[in-house]
PDB file of C-alpha atoms in Angstrom:
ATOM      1  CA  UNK A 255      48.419 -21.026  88.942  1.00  0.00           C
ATOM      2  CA  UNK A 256      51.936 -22.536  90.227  1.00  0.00           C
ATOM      3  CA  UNK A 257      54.967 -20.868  90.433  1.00  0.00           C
ATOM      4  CA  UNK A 258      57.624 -21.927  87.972  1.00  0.00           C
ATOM      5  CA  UNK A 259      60.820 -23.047  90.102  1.00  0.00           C
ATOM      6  CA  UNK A 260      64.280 -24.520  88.627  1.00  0.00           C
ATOM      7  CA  UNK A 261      64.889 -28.107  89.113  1.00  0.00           C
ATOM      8  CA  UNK A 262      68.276 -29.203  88.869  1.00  0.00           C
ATOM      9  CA  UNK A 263      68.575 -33.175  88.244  1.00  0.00           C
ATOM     10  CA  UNK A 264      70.404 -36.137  86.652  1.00  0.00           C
ATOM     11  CA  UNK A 265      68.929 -37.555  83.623  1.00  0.00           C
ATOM     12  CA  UNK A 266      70.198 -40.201  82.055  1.00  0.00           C
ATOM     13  CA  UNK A 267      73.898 -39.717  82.995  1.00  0.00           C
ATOM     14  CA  UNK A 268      73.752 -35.738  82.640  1.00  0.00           C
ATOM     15  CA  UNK A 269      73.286 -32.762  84.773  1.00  0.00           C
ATOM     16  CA  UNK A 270      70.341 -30.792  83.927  1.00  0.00           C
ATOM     17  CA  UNK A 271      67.974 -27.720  85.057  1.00  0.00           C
ATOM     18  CA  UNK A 272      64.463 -27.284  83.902  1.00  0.00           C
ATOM     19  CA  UNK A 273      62.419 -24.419  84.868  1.00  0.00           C
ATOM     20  CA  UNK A 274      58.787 -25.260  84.835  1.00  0.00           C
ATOM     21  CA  UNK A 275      55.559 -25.350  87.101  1.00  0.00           C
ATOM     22  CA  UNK A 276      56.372 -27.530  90.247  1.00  0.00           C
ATOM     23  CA  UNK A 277      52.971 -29.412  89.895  1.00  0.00           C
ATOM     24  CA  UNK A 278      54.108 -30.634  86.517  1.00  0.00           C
ATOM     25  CA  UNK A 279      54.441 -34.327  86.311  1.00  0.00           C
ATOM     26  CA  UNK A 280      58.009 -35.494  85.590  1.00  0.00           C
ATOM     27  CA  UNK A 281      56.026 -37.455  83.032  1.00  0.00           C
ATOM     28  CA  UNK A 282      55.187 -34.437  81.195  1.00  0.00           C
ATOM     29  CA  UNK A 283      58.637 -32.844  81.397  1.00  0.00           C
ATOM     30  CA  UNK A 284      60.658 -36.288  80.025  1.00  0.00           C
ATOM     31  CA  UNK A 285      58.240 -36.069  77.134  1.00  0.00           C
ATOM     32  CA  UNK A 286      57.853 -32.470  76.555  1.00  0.00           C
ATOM     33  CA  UNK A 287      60.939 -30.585  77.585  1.00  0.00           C
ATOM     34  CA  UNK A 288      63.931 -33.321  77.206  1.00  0.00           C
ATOM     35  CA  UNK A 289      61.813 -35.175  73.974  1.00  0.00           C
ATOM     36  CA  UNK A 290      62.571 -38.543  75.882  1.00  0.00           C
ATOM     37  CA  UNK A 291      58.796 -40.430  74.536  1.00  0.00           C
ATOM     38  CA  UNK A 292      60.319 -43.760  75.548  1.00  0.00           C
ATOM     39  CA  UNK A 293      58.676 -43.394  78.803  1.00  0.00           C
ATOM     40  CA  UNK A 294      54.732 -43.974  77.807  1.00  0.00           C
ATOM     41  CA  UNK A 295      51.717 -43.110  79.737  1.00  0.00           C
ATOM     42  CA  UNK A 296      49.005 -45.419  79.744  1.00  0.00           C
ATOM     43  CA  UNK A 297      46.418 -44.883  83.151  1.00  0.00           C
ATOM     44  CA  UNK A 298      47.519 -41.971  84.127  1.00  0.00           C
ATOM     45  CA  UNK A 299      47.035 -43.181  87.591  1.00  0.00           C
ATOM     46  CA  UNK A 300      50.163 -45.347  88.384  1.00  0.00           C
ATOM     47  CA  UNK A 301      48.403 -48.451  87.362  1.00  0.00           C
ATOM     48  CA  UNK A 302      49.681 -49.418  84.117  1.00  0.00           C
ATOM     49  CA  UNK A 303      53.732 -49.176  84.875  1.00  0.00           C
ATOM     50  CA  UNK A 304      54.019 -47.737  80.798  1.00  0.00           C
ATOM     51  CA  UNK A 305      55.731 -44.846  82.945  1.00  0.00           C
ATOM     52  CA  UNK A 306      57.726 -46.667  84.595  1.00  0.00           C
ATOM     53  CA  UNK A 307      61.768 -44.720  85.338  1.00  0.00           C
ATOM     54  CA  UNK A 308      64.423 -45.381  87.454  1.00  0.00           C
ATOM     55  CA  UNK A 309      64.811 -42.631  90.301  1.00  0.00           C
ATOM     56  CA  UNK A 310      67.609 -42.961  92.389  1.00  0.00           C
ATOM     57  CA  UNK A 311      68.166 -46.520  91.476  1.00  0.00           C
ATOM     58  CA  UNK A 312      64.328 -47.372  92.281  1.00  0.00           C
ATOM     59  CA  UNK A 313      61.590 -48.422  89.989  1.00  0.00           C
ATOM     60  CA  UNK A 314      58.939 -45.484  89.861  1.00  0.00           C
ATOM     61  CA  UNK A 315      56.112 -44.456  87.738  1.00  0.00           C
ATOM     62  CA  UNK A 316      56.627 -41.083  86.253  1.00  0.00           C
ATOM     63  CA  UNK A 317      52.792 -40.230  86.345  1.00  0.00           C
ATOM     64  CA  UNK A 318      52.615 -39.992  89.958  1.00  0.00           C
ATOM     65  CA  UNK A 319      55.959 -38.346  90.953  1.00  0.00           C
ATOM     66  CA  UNK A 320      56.085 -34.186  90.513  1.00  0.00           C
ATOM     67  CA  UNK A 321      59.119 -32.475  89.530  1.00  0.00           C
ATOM     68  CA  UNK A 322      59.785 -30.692  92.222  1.00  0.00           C
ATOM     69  CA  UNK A 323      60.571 -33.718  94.013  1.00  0.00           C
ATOM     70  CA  UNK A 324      63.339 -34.741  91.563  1.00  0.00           C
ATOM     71  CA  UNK A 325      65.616 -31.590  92.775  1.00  0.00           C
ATOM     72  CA  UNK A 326      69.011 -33.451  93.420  1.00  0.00           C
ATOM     73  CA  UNK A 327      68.009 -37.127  92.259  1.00  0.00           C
ATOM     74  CA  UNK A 328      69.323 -38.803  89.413  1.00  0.00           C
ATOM     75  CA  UNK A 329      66.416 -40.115  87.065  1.00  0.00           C
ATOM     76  CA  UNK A 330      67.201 -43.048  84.183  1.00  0.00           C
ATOM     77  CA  UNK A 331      64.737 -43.415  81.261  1.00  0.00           C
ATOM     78  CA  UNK A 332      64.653 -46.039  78.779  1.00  0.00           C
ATOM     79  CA  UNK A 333      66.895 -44.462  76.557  1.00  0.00           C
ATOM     80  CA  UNK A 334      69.563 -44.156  79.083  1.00  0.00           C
ATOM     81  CA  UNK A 335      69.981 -47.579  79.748  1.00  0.00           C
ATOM     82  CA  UNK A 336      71.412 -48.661  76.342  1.00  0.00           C
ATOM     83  CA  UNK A 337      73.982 -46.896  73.934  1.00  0.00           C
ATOM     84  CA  UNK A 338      72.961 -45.941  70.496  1.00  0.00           C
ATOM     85  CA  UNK A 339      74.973 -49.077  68.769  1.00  0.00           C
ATOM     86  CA  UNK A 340      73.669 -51.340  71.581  1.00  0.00           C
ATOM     87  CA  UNK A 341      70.562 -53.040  73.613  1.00  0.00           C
ATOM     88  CA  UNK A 342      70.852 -53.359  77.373  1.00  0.00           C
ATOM     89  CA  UNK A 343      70.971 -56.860  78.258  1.00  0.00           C
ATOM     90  CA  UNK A 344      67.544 -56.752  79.319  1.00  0.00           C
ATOM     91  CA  UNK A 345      66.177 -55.129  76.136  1.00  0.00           C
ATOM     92  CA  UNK A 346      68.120 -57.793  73.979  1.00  0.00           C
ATOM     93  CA  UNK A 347      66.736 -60.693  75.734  1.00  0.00           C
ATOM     94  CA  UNK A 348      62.970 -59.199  75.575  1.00  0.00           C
ATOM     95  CA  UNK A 349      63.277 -59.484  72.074  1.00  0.00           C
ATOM     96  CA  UNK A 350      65.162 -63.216  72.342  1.00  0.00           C
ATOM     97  CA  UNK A 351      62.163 -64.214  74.140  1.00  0.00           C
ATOM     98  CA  UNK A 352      59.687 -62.879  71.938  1.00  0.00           C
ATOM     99  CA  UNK A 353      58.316 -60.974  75.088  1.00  0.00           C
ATOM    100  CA  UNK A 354      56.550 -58.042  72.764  1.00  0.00           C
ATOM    101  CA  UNK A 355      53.768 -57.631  71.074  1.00  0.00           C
ATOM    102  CA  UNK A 356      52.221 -53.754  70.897  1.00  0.00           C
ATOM    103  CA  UNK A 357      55.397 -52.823  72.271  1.00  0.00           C
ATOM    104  CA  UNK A 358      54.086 -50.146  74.517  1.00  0.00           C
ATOM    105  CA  UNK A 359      54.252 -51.700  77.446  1.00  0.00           C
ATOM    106  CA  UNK A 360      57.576 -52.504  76.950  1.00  0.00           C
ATOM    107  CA  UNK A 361      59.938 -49.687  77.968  1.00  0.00           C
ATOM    108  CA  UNK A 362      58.354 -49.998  81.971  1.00  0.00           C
ATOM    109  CA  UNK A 363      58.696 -53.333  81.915  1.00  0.00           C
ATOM    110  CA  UNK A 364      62.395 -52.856  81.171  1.00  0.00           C
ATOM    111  CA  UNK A 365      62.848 -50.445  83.094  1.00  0.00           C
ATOM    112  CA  UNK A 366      61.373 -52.371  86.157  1.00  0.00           C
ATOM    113  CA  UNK A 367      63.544 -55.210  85.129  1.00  0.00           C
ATOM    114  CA  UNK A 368      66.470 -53.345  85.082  1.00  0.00           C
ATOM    115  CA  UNK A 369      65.974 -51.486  88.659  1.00  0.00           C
ATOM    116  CA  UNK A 370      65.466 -54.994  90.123  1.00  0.00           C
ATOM    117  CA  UNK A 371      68.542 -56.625  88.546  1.00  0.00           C
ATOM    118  CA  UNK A 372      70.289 -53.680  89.715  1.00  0.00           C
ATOM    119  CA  UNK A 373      69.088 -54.020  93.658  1.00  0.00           C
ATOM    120  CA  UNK A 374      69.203 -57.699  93.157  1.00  0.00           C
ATOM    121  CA  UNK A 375      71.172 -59.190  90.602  1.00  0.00           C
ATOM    122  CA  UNK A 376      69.838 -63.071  91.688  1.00  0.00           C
ATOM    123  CA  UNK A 377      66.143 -63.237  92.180  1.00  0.00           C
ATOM    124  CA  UNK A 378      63.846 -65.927  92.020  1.00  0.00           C
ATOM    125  CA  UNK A 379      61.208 -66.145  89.613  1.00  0.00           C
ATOM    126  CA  UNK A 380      59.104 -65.192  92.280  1.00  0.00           C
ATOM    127  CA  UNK A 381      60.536 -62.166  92.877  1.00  0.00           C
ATOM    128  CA  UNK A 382      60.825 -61.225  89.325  1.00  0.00           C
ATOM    129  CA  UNK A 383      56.662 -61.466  89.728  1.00  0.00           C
ATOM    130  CA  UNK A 384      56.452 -59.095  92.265  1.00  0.00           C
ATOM    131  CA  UNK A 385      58.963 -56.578  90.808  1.00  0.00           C
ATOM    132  CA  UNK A 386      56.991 -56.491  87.742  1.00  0.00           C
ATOM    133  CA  UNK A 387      53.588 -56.817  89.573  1.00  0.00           C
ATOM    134  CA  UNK A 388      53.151 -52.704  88.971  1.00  0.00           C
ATOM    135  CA  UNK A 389      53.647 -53.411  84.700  1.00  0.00           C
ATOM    136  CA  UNK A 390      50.296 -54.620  82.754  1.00  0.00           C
ATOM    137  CA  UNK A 391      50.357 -55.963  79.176  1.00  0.00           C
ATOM    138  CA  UNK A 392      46.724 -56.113  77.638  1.00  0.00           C
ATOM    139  CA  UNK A 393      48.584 -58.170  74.622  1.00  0.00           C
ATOM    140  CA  UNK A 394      51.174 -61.383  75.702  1.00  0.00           C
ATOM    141  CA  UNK A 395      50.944 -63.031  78.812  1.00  0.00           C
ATOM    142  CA  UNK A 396      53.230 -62.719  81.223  1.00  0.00           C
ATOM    143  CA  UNK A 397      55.550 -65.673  81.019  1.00  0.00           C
ATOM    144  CA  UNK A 398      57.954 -64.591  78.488  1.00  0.00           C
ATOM    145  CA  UNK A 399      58.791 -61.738  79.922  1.00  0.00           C
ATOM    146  CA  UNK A 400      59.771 -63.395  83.308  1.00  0.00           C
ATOM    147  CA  UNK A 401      61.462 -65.962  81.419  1.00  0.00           C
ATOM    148  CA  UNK A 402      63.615 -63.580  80.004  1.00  0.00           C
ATOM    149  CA  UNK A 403      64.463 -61.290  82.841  1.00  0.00           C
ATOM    150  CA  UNK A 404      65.102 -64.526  84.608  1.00  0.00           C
ATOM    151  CA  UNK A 405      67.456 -65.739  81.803  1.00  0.00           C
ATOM    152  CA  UNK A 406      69.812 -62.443  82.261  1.00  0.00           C
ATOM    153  CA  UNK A 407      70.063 -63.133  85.437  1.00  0.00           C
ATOM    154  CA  UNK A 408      71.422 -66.538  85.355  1.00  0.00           C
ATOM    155  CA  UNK A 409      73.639 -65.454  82.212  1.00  0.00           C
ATOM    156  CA  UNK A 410      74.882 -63.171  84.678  1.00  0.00           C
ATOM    157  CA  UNK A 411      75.621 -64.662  87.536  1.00  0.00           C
ATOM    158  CA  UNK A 412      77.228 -67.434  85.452  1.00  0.00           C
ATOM    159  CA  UNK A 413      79.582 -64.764  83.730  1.00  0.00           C
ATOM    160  CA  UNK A 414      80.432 -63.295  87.117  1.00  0.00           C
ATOM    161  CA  UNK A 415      84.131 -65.244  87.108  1.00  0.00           C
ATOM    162  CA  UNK A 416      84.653 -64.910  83.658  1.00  0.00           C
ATOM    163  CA  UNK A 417      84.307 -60.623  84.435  1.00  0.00           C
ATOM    164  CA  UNK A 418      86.669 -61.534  87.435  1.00  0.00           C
ATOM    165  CA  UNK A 419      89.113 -63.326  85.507  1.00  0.00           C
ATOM    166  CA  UNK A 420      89.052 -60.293  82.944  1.00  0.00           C
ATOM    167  CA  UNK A 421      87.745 -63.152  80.161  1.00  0.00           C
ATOM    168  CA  UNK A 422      85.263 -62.041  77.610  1.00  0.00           C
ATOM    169  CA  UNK A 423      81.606 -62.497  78.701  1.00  0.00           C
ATOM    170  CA  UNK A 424      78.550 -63.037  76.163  1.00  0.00           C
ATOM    171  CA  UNK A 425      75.062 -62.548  76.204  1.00  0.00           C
ATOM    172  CA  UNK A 426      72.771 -65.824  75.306  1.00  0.00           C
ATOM    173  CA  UNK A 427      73.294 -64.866  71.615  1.00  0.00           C
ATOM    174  CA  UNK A 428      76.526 -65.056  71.567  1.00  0.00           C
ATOM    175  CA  UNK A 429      77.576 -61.674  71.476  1.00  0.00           C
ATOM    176  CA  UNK A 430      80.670 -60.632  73.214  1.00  0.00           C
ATOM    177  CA  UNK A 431      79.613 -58.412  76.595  1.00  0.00           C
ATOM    178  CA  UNK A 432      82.298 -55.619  78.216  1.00  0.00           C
ATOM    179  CA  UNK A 433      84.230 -56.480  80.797  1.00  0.00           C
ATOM    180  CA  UNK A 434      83.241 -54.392  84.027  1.00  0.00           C
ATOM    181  CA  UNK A 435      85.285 -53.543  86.812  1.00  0.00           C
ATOM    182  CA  UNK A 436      83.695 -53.996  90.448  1.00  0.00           C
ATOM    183  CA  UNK A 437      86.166 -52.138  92.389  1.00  0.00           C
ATOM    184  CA  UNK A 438      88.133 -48.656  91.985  1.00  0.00           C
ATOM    185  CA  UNK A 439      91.387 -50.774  91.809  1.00  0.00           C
ATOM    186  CA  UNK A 440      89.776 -51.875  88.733  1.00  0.00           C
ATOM    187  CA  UNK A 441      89.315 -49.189  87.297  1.00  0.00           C
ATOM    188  CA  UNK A 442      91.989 -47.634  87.990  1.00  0.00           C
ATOM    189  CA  UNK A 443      94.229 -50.439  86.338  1.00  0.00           C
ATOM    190  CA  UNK A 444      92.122 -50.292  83.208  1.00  0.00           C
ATOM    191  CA  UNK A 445      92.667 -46.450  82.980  1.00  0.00           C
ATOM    192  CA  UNK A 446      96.420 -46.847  83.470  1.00  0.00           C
ATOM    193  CA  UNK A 447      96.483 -45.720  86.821  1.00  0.00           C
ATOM    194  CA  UNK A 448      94.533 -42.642  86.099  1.00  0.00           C
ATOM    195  CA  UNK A 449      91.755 -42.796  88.406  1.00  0.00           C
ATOM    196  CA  UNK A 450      92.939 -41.915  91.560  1.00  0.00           C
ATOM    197  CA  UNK A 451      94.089 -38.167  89.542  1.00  0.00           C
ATOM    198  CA  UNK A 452      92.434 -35.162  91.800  1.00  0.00           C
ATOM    199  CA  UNK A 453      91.639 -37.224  95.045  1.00  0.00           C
TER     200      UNK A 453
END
């Protein structure tokens, strides 16, 4: 019988601590301690990809990873990667594309979509393959979900001046996107000069 040890991590934008079994499955804790039953598990075995979070900006499936190992990493489920009033722009153009059937497969393929946009905001189609190569759908094929992962990245990269020139960017509905700020100058100009307060 394992020990129970504390785990202090970041989940989904906010510190937490969970004491539990270290040979618990951080699987099992999303779904059982923090409620989050976004993330899905399908094989059990790191097949599937219905498990699939974001650890420390990296595409992982939660069935294989222990939480023990999570001490001091920041972990992103599905439900942290939209607001409650708002899709991600990966989520939104899953549905555009008509990319779901079942629906369970879903949140890892998002989630996978979303760590690779974030390591590499211009990929090829290829690469949009192999990202998702770990993510199995028994019930669409494959194609509209490239296509759409592939569409936000090209809506992207052509809003990229727009964001620069501080112009109002849309997704490819129409909808009017946030500005972001690249740089701390940035920011701080948006906050009124506020960021640089306690440095």
């Amino acid at each position: 019988m394992s020990e129970k040890i504390e785990v202090r991590f970041r989940l989904n934008g906010e510190d937490v601590t969970v004491l539990t079994k270290a040979n618990r499955r951080l699987l099992d804790v999303l779904r059982d301690d923090f409620h989050l039953t976004g993330t899905k598990e399908g094989c059990s075995v790191g097949e599937c990809g219905a498990c699939t979070v974001i650890v420390d900006n990296k595409a992982v499936t939660s069935c294989l990873m222990l939480i023990g190992s999570c001490e001091g990493r920041e972990v992103v489920t599905i439900e942290g990667i939209s607001s409650p009033d708002s899709l991600s722009p990966v989520q939104r153009a899953i549905i555009e594309h008509q990319a779901i059937q079942c629906g369970f497969c879903t949140p890892g393929f998002v989630m996978s979509a979303t760590a690779l946009l974030k390591e590499n905001p211009n990929p090829t189609y290829d690469e949009i393959k192999t990202a998702l190569s770990g993510n199995l759908c028994r019930c669409t094929g494959y194609k509209q979900i490239i296509d759409a992962i592939y569409d936000v990245a090209q809506h992207a990269n052509q809003a990229e001046p727009e964001r620069r020139d501080r112009g109002m960017v849309s997704d490819s509905g129409g909808r009017p996107l946030p500005w972001e700020p690249f740089s701390k100058p940035e920011v701080c100009e948006l906050s009124g000069g506020k960021g640089n307060e306690g440095q």
